[in-house]
Short mmCIF file of C-alpha atoms in Angstrom, two decimals:
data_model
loop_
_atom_site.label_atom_id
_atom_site.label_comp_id
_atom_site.label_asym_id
_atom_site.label_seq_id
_atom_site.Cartn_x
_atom_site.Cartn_y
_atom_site.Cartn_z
CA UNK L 257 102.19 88.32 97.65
CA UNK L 258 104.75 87.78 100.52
CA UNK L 259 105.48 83.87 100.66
CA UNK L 260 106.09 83.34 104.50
CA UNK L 261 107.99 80.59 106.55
CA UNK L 262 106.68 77.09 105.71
CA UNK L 263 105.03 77.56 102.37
CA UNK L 264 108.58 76.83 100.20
CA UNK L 265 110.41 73.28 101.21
CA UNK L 266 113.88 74.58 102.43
CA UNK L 267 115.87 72.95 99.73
CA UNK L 268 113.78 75.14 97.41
CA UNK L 269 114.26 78.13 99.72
CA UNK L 270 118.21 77.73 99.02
CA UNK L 271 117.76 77.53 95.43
CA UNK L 272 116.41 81.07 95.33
CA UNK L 273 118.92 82.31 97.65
CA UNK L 274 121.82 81.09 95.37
CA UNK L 275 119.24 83.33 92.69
CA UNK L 276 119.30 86.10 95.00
CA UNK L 277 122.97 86.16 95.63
CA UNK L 278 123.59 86.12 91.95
CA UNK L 279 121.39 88.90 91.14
CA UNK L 280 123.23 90.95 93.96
CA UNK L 281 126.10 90.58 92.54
CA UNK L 282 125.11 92.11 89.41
CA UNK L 283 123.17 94.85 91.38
CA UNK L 284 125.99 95.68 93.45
CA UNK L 285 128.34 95.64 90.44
CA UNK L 286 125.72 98.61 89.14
CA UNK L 287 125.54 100.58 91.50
CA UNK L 288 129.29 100.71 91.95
CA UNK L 289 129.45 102.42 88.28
CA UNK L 290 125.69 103.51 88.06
CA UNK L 291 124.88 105.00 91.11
CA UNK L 292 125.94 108.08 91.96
CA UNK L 293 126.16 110.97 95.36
CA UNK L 294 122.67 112.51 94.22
CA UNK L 295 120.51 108.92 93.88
CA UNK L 296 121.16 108.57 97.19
CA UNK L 297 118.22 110.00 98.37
CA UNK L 298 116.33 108.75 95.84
CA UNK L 299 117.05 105.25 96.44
CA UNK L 300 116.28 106.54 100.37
CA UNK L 301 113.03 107.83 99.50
CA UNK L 302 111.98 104.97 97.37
CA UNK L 303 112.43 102.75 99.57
CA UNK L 304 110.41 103.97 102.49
CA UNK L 305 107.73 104.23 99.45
CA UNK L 306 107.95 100.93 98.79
CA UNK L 307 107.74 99.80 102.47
CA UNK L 308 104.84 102.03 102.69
CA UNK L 309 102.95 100.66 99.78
CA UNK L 310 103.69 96.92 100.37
CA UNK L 311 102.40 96.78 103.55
CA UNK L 312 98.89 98.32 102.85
CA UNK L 313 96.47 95.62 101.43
CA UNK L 314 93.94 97.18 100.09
CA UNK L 315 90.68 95.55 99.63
CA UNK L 316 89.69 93.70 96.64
CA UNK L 317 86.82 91.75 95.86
CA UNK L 318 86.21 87.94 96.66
CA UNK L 319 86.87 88.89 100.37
CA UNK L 320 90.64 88.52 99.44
CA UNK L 321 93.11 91.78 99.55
CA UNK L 322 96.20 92.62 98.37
CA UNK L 323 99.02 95.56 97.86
CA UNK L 324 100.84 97.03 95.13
CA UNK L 325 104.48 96.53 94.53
CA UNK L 326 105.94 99.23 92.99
CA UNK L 327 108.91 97.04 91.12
CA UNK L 328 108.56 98.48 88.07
CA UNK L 329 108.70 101.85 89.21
CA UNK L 330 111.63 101.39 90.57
CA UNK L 331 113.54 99.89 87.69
CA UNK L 332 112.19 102.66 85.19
CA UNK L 333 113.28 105.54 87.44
CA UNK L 334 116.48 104.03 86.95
CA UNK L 335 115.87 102.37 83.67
CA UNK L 336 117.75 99.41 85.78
CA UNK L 337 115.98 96.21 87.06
CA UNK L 338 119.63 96.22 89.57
CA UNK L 339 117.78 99.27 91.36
CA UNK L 340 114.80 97.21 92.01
CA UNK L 341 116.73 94.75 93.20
CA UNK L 342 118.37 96.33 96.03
CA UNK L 343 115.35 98.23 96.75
CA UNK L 344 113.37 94.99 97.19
CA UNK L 345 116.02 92.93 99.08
CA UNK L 346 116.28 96.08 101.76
CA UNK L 347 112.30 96.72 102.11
CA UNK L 348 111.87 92.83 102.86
CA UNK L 349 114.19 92.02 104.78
CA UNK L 350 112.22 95.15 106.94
CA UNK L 351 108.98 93.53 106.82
CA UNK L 352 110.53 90.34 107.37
CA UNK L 353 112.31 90.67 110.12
CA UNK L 354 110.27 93.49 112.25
CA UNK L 355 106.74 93.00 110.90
CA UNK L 356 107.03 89.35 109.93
CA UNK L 357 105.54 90.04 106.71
CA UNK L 358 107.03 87.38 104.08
CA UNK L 359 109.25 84.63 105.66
CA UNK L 360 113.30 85.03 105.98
CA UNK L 361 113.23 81.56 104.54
CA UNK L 362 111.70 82.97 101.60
CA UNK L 363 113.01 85.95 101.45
CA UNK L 364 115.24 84.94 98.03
CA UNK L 365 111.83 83.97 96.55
CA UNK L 366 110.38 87.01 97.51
CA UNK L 367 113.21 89.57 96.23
CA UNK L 368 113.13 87.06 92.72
CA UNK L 369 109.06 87.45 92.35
CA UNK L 370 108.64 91.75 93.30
CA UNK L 371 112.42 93.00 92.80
CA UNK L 372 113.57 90.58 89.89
CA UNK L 373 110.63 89.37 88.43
CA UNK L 374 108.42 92.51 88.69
CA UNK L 375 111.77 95.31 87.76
CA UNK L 376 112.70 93.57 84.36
CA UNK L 377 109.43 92.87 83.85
CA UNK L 378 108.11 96.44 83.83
CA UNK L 379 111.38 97.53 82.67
CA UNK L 380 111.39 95.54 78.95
CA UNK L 381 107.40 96.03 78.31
CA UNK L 382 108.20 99.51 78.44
CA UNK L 383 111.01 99.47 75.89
CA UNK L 384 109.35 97.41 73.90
CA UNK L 385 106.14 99.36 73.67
CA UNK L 386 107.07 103.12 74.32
CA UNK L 387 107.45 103.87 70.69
CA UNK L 388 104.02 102.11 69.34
CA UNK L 389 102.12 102.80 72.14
CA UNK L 390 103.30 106.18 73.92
CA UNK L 391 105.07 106.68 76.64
CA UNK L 392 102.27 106.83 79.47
CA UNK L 393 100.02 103.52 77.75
CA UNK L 394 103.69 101.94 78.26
CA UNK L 395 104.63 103.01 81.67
CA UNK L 396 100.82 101.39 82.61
CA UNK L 397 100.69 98.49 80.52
CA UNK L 398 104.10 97.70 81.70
CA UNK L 399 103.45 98.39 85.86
CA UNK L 400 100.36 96.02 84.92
CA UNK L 401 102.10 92.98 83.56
CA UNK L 402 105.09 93.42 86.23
CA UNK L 403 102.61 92.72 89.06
CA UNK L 404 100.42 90.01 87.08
CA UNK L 405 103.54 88.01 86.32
CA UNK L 406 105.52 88.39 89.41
CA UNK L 407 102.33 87.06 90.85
CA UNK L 408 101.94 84.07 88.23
CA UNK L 409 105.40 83.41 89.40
CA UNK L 410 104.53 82.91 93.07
CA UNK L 411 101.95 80.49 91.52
CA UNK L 412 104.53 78.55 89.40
CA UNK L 413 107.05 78.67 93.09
CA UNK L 414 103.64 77.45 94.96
CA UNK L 415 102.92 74.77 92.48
CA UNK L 416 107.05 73.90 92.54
CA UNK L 417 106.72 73.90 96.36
CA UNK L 418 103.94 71.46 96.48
CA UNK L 419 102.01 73.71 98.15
CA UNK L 420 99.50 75.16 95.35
CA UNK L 421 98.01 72.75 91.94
CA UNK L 422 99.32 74.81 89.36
CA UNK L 423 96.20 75.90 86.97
CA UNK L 424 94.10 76.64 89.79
CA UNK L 425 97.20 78.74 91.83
CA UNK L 426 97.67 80.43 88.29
CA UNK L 427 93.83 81.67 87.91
CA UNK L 428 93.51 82.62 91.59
CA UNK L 429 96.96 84.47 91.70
CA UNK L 430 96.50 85.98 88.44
CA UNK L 431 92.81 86.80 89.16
CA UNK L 432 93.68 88.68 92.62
CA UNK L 433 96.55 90.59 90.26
CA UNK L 434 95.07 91.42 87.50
CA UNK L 435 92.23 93.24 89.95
CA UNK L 436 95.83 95.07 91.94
CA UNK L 437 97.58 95.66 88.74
CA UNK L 438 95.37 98.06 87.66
CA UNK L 439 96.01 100.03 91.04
CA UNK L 440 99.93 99.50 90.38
CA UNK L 441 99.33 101.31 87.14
CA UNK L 442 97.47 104.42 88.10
CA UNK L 443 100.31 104.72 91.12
CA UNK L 444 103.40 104.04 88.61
CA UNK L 445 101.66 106.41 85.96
CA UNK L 446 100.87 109.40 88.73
CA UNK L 447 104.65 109.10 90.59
CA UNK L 448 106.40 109.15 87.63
CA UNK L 449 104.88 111.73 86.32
CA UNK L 450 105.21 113.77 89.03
CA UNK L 451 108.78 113.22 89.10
CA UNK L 452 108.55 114.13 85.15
CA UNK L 453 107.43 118.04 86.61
CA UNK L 454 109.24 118.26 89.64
CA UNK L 455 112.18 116.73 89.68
CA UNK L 456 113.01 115.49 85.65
CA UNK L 457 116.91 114.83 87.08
CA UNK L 458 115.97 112.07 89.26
CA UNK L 459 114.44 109.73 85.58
CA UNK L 460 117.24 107.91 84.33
CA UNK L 461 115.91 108.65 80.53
CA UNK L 462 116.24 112.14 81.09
CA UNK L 463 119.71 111.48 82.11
CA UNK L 464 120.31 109.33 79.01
CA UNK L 465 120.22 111.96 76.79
CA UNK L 466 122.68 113.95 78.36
CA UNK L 467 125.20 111.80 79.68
CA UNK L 468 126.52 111.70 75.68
CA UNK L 469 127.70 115.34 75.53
CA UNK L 470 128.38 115.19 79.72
CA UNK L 471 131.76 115.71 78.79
CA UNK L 472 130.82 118.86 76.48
CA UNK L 473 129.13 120.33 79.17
CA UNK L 474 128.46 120.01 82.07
CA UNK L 475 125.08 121.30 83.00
CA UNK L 476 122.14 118.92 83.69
CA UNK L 477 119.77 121.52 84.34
CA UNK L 478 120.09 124.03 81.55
CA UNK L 479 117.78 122.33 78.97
CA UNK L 480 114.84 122.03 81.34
CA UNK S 897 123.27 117.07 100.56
CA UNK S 898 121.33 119.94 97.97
CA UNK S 899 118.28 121.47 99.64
CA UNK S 900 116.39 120.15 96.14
CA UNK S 901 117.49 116.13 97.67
CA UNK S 902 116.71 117.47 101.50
CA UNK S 903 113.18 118.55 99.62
CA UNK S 904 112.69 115.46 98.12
CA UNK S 905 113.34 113.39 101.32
CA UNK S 906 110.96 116.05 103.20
CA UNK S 907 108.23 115.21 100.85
CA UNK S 908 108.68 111.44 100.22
CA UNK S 909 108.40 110.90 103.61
CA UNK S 910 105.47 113.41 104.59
CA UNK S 911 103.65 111.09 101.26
CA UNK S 912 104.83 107.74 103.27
CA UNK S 913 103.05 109.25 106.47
CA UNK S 914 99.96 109.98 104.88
CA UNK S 915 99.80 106.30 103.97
CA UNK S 916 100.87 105.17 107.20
CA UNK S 917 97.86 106.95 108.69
CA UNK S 918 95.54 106.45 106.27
CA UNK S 919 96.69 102.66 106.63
CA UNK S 920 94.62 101.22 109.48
CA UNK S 921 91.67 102.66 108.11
CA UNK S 922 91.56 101.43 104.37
CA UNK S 923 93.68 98.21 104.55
CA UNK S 924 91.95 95.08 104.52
CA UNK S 925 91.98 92.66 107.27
CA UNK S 926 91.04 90.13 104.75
CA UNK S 927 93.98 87.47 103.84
CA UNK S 928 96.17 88.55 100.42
CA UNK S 929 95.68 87.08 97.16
CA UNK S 930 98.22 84.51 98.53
CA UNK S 931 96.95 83.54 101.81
CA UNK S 932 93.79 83.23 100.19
CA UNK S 933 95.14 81.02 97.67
CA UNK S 934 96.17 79.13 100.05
CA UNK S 935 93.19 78.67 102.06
CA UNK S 936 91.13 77.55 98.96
CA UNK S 937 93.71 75.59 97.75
CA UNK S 938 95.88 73.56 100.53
CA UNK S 939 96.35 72.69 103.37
CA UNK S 940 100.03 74.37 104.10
CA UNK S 941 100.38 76.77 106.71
CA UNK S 942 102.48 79.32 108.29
CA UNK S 943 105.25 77.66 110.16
CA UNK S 944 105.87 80.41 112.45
CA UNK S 945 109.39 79.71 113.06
CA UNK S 946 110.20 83.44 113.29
CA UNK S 947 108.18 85.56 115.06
CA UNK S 948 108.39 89.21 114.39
CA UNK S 949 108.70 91.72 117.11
CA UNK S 950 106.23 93.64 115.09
CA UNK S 951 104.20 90.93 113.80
CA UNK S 952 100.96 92.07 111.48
CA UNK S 953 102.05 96.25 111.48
CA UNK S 954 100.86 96.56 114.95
CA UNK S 955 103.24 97.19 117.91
CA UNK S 956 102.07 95.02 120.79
CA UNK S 957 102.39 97.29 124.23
CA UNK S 958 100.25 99.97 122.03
CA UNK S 959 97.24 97.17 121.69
CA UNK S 960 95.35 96.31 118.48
CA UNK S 961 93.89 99.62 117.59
CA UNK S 962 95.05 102.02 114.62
CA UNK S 963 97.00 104.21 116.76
CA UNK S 964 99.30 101.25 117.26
CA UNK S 965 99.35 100.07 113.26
CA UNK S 966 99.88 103.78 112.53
CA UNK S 967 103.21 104.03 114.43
CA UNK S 968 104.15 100.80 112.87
CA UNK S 969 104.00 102.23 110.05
CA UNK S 970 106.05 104.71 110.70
CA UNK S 971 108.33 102.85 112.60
CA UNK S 972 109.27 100.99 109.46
CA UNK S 973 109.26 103.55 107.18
CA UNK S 974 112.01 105.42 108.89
CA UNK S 975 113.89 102.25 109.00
CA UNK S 976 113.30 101.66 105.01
CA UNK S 977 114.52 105.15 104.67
CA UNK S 978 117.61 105.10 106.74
CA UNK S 979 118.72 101.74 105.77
CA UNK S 980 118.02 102.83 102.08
CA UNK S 981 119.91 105.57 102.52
CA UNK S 982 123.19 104.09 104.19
CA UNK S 983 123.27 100.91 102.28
CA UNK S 984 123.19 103.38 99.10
CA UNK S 985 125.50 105.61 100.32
CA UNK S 986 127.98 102.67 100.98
CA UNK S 987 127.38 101.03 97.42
CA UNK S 988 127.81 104.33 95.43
CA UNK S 989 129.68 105.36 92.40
CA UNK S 990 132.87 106.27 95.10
CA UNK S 991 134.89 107.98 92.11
CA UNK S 992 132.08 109.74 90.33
CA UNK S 993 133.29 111.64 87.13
CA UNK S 994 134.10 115.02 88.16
CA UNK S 995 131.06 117.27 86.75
#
């Protein structure tokens, strides 16, 4: 769902810079309290993932394709859409700028629709449903609707942009995403779950818990 | 950096390589949801006012073949993961809590 060069009016393209800028702000404002010497390679790792992910489209029907975004993921490792953000505004200015995959004109659209859009997204479905539903149904449902409405939002920028009519950009975007999503949530589901077992430091809500008696003691790795 | 984060690094990118490989072989040629869209849709097109060095995941003195979107691939996953990695090193928590 990279929007390249030409599709967004440039006026528009500004518009979600001035978004993008803001929301870096805040991100970088995080990380300065929230990120700390041993999410470093985390936030390495995940983005190479994320690189790796975006830029296979896999097939889907109506001789379309498409790729996974991994936004959500990102924010509930961290339990912080800011992570996402940064994550996102790294990996495309990558594909941008080597593999001219989503336009630099675009490129504050882009971080808004998969970094923005698809981390807070995720992030607040899951916190709103992990108690009724379970933690897993959450973690899917939520990966789901991240990629379905960051998508829905291209179709809203589209329609904005002149470029797309907006109930038809709607069904085909949301058609295409709804078809992905499901992908999305088998990959969000199986990575952090894997995490869960190998490396339960790295998830933020495993940190959570802790960081209240931190000061009591300081061992992160006894109650394991 | 803890052997457990050198581990993790090991892994994630051994997981990213698998991908890259497997790439050129399941990814579809077809256009994204998007460009697709945008075909049935309107009549806007790519301006091509950049053009990538890289452009479409292949690298062009290696040809068209998967060899060439393979190390692509690869290509930009080590930049993801170094750039990742110094832009988060710069932006971290410089006076952590001493634990």
């Amino acid at each position: 769902m990279h929007i390249p060069d030409g599709f967004i009016p440039l006026w528009q393209c500004a518009i979600y810079y001035v978004i993008l800028a803001i929301a870096l702000y805040f991100s970088l404002r995080w990380a300065r309290t929230n990120l700390d010497e041993k999410r470093v390679p985390l936030m390495a790792v995940l983005a190479a993932g994320i690189f790796a992910i975006m830029s296979m489209n896999v097939p889907i029907p109506w001789g379309t394709s498409g790729h996974i975004v991994g936004g959500a993921l990102v924010a509930l490792i961290f339990l912080a859409p800011e992570a996402a953000v940064i994550v996102f505004t790294l990996v495309l200015i990558v594909q941008g700028l080597f593999f001219g995959d989503g336009g630099l004109t675009c490129l504050g659209a882009n971080v808004l629709n998969m970094g923005i859009i698809g981390g807070c997204v995720g992030l607040y479905t899951f916190k709103a449903l992990h108690r009724p539903i379970g933690k897993v149904p959450a973690i899917a449902v939520a990966s789901w609707l991240s990629i379905f409405i960051a998508a829905e939002a291209v179709a809203v920028e589209m329609w904005l942009a002149g470029t797309f009519p907006l109930v038809l950009g709607l069904e085909f975007m949301g058609l295409y995403h709804a078809v992905i999503g499901v992908i999305e949530a088998i990959l969000t589901v199986v990575v952090i779950l894997a995490l869960e077992k190998l490396r339960p430091d790295l998830l933020a809500w495993n940190r959570k818990n802790k960081t209240a008696d931190l000061k009591a003691e300081g061992s992160e790795v006894t109650s394991k | 950096m803890s052997p457990k984060d050198k581990k993790l690094i090991m892994v994630g990118v051994v997981v990213c390589f698998i991908i890259a490989i497997m790439a050129p072989f399941i990814a579809s040629s077809n256009p994204d949801g998007l460009e697709k869209s945008a075909e049935q849709l309107s009549t806007t097109e790519e301006s091509g006012a950049y053009q990538a060095p890289f452009a479409d995941y292949v690298i062009p003195v290696l040809g068209d073949g998967p060899f060439s979107g393979i190390v692509a691939l690869a290509i930009g996953v080590l930049i993801a993961l170094g750039l990742g990695y110094g832009v988060s090193a710069v932006l971290k928590n410089r006076n952590p809590p001493a634990n």
